[in-house]
Tab-separated table of C-alpha atoms and ligand atoms in Angstrom:
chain	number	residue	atom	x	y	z
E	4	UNK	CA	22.140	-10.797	-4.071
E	5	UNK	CA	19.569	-11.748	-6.681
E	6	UNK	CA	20.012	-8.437	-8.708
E	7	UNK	CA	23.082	-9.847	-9.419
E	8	UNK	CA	22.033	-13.343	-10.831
E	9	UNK	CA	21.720	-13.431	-14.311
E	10	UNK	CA	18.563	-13.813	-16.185
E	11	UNK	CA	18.529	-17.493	-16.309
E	12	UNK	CA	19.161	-17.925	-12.629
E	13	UNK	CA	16.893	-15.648	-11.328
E	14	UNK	CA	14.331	-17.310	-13.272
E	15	UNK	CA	15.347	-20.979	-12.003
E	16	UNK	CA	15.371	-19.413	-8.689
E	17	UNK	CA	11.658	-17.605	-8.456
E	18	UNK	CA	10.227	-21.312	-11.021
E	19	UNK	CA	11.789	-23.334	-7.990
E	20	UNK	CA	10.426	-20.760	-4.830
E	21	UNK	CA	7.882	-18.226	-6.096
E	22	UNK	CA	5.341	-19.126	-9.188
E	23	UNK	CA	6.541	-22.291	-11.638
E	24	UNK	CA	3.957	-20.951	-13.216
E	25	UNK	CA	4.302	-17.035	-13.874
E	26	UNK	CA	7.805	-18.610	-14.450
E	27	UNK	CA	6.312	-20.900	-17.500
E	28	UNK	CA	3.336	-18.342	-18.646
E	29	UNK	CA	6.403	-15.527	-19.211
E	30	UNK	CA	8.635	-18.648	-21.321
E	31	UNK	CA	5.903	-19.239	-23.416
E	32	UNK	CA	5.239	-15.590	-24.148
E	33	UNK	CA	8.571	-15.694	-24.765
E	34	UNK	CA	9.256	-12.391	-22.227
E	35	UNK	CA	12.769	-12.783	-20.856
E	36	UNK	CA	12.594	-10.058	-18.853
E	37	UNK	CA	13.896	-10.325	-14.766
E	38	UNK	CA	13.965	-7.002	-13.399
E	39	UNK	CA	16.589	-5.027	-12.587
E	40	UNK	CA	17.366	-1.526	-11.948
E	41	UNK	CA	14.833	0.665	-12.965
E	42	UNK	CA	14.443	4.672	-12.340
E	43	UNK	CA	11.857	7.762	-13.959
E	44	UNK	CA	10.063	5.945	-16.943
E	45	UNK	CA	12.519	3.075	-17.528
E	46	UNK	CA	12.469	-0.389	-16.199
E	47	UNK	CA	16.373	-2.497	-17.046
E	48	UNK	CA	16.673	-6.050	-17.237
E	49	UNK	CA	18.938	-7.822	-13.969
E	50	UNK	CA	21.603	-8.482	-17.131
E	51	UNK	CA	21.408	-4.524	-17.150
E	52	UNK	CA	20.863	-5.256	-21.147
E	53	UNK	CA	17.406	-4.815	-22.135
E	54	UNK	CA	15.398	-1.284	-21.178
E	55	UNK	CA	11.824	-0.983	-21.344
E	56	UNK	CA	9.530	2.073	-21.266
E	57	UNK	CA	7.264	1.297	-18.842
E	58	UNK	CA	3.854	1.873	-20.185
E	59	UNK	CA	1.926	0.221	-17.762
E	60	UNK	CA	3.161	1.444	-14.159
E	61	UNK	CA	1.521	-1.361	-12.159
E	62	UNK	CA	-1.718	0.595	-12.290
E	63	UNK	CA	-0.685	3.873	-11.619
E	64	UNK	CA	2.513	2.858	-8.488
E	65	UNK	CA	4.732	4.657	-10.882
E	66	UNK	CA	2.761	7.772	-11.754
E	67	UNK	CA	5.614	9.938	-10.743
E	68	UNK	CA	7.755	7.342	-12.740
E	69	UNK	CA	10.551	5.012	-10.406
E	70	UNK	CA	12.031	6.085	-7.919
E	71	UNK	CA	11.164	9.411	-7.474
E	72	UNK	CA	13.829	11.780	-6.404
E	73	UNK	CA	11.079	13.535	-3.821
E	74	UNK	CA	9.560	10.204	-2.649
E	75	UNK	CA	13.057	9.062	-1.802
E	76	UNK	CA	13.966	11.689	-0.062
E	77	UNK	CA	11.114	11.764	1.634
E	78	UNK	CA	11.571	7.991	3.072
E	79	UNK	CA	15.099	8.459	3.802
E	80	UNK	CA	14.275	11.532	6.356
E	81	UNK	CA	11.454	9.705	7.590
E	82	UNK	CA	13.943	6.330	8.489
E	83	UNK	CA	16.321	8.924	10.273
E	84	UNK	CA	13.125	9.572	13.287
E	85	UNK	CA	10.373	7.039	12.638
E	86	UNK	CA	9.488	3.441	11.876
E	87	UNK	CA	6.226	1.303	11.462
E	88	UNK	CA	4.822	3.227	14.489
E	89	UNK	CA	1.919	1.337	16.130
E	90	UNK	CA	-1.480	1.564	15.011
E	91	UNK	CA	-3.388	1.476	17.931
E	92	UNK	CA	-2.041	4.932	19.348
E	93	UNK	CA	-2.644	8.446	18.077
E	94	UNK	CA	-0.032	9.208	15.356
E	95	UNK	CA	1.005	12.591	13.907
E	96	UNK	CA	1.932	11.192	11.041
E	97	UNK	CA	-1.557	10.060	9.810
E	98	UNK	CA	-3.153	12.556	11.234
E	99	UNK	CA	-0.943	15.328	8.923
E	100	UNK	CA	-1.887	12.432	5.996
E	101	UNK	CA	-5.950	12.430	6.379
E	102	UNK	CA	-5.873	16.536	7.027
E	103	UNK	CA	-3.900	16.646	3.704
E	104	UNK	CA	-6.851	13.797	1.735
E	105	UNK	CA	-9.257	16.034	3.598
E	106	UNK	CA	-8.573	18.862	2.195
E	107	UNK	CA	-7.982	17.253	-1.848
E	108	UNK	CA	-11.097	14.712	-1.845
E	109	UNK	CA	-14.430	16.365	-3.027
E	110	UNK	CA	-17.253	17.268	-0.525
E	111	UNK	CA	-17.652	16.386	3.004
E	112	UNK	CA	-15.092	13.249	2.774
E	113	UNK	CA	-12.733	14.076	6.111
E	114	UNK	CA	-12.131	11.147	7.649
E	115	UNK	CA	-9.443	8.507	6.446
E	116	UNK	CA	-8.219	4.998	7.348
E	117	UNK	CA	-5.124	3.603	5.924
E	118	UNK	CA	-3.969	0.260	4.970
E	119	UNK	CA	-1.282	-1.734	3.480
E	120	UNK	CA	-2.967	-2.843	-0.025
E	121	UNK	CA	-6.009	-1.335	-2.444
E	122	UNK	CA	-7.896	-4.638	-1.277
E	123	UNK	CA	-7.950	-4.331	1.980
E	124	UNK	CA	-9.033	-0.568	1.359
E	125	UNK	CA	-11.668	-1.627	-0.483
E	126	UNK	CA	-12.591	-3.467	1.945
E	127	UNK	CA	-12.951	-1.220	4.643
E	128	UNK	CA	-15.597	0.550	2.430
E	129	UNK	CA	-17.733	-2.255	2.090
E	130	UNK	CA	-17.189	-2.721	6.089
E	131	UNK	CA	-17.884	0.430	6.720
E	132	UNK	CA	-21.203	1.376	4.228
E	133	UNK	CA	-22.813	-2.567	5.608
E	134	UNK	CA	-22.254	-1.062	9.591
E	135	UNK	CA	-23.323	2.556	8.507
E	136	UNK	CA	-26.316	1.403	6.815
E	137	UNK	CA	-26.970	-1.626	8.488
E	138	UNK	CA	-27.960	-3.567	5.236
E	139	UNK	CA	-25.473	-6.128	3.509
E	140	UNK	CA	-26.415	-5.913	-0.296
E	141	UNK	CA	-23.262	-4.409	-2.507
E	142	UNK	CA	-23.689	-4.125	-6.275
E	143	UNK	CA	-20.573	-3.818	-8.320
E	144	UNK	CA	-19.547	-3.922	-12.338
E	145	UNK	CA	-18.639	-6.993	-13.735
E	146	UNK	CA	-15.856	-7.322	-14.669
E	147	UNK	CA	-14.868	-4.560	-12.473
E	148	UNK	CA	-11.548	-5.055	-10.557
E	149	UNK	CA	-11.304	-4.072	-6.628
E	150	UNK	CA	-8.180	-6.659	-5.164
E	151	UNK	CA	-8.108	-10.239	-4.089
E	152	UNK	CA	-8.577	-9.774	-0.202
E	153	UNK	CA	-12.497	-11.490	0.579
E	154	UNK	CA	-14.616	-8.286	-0.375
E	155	UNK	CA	-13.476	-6.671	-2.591
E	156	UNK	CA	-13.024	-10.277	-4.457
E	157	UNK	CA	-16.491	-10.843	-3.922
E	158	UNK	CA	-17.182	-7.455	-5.674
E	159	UNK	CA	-14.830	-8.514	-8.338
E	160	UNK	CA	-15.011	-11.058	-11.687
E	161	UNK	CA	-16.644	-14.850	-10.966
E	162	UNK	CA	-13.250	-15.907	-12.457
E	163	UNK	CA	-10.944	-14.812	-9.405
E	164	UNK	CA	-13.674	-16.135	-6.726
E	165	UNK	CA	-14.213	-19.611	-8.301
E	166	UNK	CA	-11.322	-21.874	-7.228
E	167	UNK	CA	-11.550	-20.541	-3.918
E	168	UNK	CA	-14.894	-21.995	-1.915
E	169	UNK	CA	-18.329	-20.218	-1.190
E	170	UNK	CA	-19.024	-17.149	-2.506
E	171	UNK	CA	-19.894	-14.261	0.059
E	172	UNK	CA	-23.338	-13.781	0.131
E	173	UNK	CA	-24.864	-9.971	-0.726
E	174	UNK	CA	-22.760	-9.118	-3.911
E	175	UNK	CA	-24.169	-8.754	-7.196
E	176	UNK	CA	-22.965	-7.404	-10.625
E	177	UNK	CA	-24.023	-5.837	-13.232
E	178	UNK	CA	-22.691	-4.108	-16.574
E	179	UNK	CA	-21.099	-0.919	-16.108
E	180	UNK	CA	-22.630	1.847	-17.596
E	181	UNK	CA	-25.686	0.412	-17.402
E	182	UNK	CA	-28.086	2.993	-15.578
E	183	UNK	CA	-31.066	1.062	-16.033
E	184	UNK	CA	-29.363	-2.564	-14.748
E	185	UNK	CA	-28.071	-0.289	-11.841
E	186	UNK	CA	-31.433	0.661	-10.842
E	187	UNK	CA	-32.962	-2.841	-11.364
E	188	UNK	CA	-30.160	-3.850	-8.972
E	189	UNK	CA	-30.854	-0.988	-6.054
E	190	UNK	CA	-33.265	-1.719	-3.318
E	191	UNK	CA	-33.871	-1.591	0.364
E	192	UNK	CA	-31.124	-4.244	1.089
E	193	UNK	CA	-28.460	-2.549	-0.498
E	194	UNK	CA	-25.691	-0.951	1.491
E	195	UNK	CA	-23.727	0.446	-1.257
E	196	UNK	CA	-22.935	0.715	-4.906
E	197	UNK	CA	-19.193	0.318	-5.361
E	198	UNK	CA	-17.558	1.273	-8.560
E	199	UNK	CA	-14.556	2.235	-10.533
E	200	UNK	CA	-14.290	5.617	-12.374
E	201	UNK	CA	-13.163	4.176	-15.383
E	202	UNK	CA	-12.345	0.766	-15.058
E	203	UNK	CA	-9.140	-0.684	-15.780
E	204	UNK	CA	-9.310	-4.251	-16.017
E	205	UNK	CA	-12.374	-3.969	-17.998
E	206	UNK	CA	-10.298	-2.237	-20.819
E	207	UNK	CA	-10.284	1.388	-19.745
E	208	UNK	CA	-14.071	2.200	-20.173
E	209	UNK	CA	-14.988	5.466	-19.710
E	210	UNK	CA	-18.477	5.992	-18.711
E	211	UNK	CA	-21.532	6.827	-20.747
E	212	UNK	CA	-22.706	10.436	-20.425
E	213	UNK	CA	-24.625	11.073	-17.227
E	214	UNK	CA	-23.440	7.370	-15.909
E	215	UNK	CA	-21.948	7.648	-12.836
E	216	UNK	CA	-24.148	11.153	-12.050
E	217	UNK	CA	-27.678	9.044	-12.508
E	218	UNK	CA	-25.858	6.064	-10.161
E	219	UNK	CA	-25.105	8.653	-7.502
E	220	UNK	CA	-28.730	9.961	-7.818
E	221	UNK	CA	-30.070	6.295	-7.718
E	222	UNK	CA	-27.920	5.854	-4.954
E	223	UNK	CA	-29.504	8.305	-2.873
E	224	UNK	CA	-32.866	7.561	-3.998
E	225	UNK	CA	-32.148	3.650	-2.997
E	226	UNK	CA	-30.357	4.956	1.189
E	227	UNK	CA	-27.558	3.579	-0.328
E	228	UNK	CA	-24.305	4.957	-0.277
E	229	UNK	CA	-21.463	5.110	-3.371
E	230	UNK	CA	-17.975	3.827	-2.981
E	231	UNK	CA	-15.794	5.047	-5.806
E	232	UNK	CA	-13.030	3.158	-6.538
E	233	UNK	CA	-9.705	5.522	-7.279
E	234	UNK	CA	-7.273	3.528	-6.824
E	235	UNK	CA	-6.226	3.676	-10.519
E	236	UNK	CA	-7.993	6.838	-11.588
E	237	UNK	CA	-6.758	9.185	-8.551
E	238	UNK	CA	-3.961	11.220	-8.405
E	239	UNK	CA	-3.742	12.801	-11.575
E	240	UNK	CA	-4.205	10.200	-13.514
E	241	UNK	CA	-6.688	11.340	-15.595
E	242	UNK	CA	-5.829	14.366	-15.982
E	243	UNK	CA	-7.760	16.196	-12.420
E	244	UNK	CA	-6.988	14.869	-9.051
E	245	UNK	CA	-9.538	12.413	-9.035
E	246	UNK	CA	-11.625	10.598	-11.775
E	247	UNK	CA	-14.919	12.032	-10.306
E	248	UNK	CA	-13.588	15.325	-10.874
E	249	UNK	CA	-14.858	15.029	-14.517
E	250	UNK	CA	-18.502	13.783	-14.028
E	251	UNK	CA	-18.367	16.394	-11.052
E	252	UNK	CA	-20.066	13.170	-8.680
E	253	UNK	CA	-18.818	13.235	-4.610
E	254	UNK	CA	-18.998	9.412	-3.143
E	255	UNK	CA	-19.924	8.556	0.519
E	256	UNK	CA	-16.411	6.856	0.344
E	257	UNK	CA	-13.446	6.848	-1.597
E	258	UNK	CA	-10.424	4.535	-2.460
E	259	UNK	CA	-7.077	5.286	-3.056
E	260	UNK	CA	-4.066	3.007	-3.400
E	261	UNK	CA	-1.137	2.515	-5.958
E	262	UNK	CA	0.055	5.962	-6.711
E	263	UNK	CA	-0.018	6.570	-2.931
E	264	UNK	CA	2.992	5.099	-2.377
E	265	UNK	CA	4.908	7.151	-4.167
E	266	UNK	CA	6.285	3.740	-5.675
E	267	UNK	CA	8.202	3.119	-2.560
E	268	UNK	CA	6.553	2.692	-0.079
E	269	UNK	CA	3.001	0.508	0.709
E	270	UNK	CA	-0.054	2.988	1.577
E	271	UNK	CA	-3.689	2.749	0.822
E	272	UNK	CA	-6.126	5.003	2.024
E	273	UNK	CA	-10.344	4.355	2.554
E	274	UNK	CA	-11.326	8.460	2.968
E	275	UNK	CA	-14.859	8.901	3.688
E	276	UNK	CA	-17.810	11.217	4.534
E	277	UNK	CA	-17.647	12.768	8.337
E	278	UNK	CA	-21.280	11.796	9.122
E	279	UNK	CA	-19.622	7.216	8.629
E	280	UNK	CA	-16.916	7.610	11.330
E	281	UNK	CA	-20.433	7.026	13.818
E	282	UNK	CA	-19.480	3.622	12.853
E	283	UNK	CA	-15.981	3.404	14.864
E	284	UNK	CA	-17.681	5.559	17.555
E	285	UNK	CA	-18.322	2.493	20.272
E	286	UNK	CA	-15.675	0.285	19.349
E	287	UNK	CA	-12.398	2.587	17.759
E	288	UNK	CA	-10.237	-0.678	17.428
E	289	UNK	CA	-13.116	-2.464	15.325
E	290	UNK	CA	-11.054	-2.166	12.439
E	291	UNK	CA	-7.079	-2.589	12.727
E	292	UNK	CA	-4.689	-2.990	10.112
E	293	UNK	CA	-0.794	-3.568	11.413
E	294	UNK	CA	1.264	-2.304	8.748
E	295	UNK	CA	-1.856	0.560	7.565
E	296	UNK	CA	-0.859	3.507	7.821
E	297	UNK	CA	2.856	2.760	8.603
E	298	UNK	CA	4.493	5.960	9.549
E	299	UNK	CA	7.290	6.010	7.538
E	300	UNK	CA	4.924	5.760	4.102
E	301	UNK	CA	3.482	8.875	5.433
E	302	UNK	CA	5.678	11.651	4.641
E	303	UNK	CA	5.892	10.007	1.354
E	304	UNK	CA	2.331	10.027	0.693
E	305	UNK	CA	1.986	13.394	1.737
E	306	UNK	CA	4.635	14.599	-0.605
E	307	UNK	CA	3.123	12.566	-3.798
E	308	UNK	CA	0.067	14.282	-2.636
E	309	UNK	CA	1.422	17.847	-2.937
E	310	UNK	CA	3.358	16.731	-6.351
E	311	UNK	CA	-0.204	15.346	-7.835
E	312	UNK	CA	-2.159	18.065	-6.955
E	313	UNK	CA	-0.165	21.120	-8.768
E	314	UNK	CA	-2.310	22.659	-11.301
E	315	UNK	CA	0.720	22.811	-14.074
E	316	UNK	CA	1.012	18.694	-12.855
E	317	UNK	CA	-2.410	18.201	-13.885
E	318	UNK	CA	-2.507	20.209	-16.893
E	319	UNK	CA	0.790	18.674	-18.062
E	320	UNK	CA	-1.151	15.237	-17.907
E	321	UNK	CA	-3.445	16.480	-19.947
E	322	UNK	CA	-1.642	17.799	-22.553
E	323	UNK	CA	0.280	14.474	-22.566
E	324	UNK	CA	-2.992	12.942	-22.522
E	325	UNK	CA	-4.111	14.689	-26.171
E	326	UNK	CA	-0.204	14.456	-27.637
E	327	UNK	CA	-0.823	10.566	-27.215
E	328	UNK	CA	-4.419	10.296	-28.448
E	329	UNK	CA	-3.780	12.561	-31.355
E	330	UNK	CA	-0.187	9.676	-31.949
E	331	UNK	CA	-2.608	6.890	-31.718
E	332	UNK	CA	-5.057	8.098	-34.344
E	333	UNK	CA	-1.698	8.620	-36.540
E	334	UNK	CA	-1.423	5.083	-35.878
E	335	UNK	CA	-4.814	3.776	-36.542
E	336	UNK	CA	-4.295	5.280	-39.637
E	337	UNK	CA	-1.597	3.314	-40.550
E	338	UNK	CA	-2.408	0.448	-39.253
E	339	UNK	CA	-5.989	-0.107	-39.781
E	340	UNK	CA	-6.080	-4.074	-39.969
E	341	UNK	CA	-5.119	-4.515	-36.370
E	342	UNK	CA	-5.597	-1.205	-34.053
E	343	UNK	CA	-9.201	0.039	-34.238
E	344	UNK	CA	-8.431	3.547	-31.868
E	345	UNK	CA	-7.949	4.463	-28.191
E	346	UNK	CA	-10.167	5.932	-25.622
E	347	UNK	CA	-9.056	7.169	-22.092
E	348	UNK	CA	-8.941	10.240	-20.344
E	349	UNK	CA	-6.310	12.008	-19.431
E	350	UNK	CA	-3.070	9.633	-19.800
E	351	UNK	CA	-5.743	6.533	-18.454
E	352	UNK	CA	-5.394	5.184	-21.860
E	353	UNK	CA	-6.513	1.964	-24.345
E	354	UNK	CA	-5.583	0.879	-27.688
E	355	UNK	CA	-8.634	-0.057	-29.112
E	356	UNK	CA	-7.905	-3.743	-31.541
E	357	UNK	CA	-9.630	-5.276	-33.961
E	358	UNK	CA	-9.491	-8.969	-32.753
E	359	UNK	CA	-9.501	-9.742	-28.818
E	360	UNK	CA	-6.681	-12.169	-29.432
E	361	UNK	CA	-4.606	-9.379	-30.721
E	362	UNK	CA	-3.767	-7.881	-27.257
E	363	UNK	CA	-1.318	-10.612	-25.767
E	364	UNK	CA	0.029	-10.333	-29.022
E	365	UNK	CA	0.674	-6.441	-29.231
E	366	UNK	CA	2.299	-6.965	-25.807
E	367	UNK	CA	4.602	-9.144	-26.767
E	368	UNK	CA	5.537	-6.879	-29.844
E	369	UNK	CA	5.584	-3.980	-27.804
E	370	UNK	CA	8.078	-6.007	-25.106
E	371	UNK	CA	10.214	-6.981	-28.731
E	372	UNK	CA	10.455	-2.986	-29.484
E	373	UNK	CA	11.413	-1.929	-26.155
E	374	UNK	CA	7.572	-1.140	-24.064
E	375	UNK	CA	6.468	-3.123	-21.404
E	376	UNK	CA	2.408	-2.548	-22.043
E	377	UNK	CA	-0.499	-4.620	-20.885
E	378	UNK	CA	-3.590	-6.044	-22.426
E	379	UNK	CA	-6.938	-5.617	-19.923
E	380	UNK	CA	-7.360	-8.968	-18.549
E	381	UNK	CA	-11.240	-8.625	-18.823
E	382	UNK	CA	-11.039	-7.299	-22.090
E	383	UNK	CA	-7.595	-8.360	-24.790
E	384	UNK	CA	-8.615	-6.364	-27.484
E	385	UNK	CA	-7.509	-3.402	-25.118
E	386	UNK	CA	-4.171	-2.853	-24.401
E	387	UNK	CA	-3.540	-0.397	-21.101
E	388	UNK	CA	-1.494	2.325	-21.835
E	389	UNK	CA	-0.768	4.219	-18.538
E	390	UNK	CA	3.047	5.887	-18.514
E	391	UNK	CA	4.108	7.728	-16.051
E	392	UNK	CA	2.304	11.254	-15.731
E	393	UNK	CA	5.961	12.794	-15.569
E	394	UNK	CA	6.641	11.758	-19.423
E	395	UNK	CA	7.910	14.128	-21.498
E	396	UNK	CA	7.279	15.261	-25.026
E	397	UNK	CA	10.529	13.575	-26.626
E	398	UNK	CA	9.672	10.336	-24.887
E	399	UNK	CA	6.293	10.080	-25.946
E	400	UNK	CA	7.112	10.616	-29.603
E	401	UNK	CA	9.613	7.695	-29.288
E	402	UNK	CA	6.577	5.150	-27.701
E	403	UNK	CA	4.705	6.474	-30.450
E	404	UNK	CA	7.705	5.174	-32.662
E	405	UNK	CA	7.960	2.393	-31.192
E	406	UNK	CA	4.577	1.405	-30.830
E	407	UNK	CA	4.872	1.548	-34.861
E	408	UNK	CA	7.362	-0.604	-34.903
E	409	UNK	CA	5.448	-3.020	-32.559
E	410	UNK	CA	1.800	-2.510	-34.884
E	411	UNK	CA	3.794	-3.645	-38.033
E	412	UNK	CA	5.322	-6.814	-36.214
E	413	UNK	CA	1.777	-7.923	-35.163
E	414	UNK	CA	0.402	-7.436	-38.746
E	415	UNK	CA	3.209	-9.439	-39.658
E	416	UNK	CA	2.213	-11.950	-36.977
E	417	UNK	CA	-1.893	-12.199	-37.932
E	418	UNK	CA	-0.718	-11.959	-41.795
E	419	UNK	CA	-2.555	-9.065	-42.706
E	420	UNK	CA	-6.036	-10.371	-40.570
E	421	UNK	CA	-8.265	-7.787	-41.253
E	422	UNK	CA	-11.051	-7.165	-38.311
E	423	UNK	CA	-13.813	-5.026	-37.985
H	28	PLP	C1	-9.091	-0.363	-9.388
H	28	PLP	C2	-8.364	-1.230	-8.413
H	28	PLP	N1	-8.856	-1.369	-7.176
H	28	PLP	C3	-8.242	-2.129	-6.248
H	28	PLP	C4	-7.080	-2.809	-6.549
H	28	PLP	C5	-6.431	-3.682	-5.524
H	28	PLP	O1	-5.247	-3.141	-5.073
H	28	PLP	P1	-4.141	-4.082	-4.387
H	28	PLP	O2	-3.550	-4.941	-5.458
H	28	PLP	O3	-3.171	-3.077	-3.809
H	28	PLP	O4	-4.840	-4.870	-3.333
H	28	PLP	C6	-6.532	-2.697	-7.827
H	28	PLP	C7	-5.293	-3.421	-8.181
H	28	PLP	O5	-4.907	-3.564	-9.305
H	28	PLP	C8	-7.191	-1.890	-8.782
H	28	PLP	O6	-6.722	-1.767	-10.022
């Protein structure tokens, strides 16, 4: 079994069959790290040795933190009576699931198809708003981050596309945040404006007052229809239900992903408005996705659903939320040279840093004192800080701790740098 391997040969094994190079990229960081066993906020190295607090989740997988007890059960009943299912025929299963997203999503949003990844999801949404709409044109952030499948990479960063042939024709970026950019964008060929709440990759940037409400009104003024992106933001991560929820804006469609699977099991979701199921009206097998929906992630989904949902959930997350931000301005404080502040809502969370080079380094300090926590790819003088909404009080004093610990080893590192 390769849980059993030690470090060493678990890395041989994945350089020699998987990725040489996420293989040499994690030597060089010097990040040892195989995983092993890993359950509520705490990931173990296969050697069983080294524990990390996971900080980062994979995006929000692990809101409820690994393994959850419910989630579990939840899979285990469901492997006593079901399996894949087929998903072609009519299914009880995701029928209970999209009367359950239904009834959580804002506005008319009722109808949902599910899928296997958030790219695929993603794009679904863009499939759906070019057939609704009939027009091709799809303006996104840059920088923005939707999945690797071929629209939502379109819609993504030039970086990801580049190596990889032609780009698809319609998509076009601009800067998020940007009202007046999004309007100069907008027109009578575009299908739909697809965004995240508060995007991730980009650093955790929460919009400008009034952004995403003026995009929804340019939206309608343009026929074109918004796809919000909540495949990060949703389910409680934030704080509400959904990111929306605090600028009080209801999309044509919505994506959810990550989080949905309770952390065990693969389930995306593309929920939109009643009025864009017209679209699977002639044709209902248009769009089919194997493994979507997959019965047995179902009853899982459905139970992170009811879990996410719970007012004293949500308020917990916030309260988590301010216990962290009011930590990291402790830590500004003391650390002044390197970590600028945070911003975030809810527990979505950045450390701001004074010099973009200083995020790899913080995460390798960070990994040193015991926190696996990620710098934004599109942004390194952010480092993500998304732990699992479950956290308690006592653990997040400790982070904070150890996050200390970690700020004083990069000033060490940079030699006192100061940055602006
Ligand atoms: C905001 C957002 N959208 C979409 C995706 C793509 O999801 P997946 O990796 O499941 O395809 C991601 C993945 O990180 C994401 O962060």
């Amino acid at each position: 079994m390769p849980g059993e391997r030690l470090r060493a040969e678990v890395f041989a094994l994945f350089a020699e069959h998987v990725s040489s190079g996420k293989v040499a990229f994690f030597e060089r960081a010097g990040m040892d790290f195989a995983l092993g066993r890993r359950e509520g906020a705490f990931l173990w190295d296969v050697e069983g040795e080294r524990r990390l607090i996971d900080c980062h989740c994979n995006g929000g997988v692990f809101n409820l933190g690994h393994r959850h007890p419910d989630c579990i059960a939840a899979l285990r009943t469901a492997l006593d009576e079901l399996d894949i299912g087929n998903h072609h025929l009519i299914s009880p299963q995701r029928a209970a699931l999209a009367e359950s997203l239904a009834e959580l999503t804002p506005g008319d949003l009722a109808y949902t198809v599910f899928g296997v990844g958030g790219g695929e999801a993603v794009d679904l949404a863009i499939k759906v708003a070019r057939a609704f709409t009939g027009r091709s044109g799809i303006v996104s952030a840059r920088g923005g981050y939707h999945g690797h499948t071929g629209l939502a990479l379109a819609a993504g960063d030039e970086k990801f596309r580049a190596p990889f042939g032609p780009a698809a024709p319609g998509f076009k970026q601009v800067e998020f945040g940007d009202a007046d950019a999004m309007a100069a964008a907008l027109g009578p060929h575009v299908a739909a404006v697809l965004l995240e709440t508060i995007p991730a990759t980009l650093g955790i940037v929460v919009p400008p007052d009034g952004y995403l409400e003026q995009v929804r009104w340019l939206c309608d003024a343009a026929g074109a229809l918004l796809i919000i992106d909540e495949v990060q933001t949703g389910l409680g991560r934030t704080g509400r239900l959904w990111g929306v929820d605090h600028y009080g804006v209801t999309p044509d469609l919505m994506v959810l992903g990550k989080g949905l699977s309770g952390g065990v099991f693969p389930l995306t979701a593309t929920v939109f408005r009643r009025e864009l199921d017209s679209v699977f009206h002639d044709d209902p097998f248009l769009h089919i996705s194997t493994f979507g929906g997959a019965e047995l992630g179902c009853p899982v989904a459905a139970r992170v659903l009811e879990l996410s949902s719970e007012p004293a959930f949500l308020a917990h997350v916030r309260s988590m939320g301010a216990r962290f931000s009011a930590g990291f301005g402790e830590l500004r404080d003391a650390h002044p040279g390197v970590l600028a502040g945070s911003r975030g809502v809810g527990l979505m969370l950045g450390l701001e840093l004074t010099d973009p080079a200083f995020g790899p380094l913080l995460s390798k300090t960070a990994f040193d004192s015991g926190l696996l926590a990620i710098y934004a790819y599109h942004d390194p003088s952010v480092v993500q800080f998304l732990p699992p909404l479950t956290i308690e009080p006592a653990l997040a004093d400790e982070i904070l701790d150890r996050l200390d610990t970690a700020l004083t080893a990069l000033e060490a590192i940079v030699g006192g740098r100061r940055g602006g």
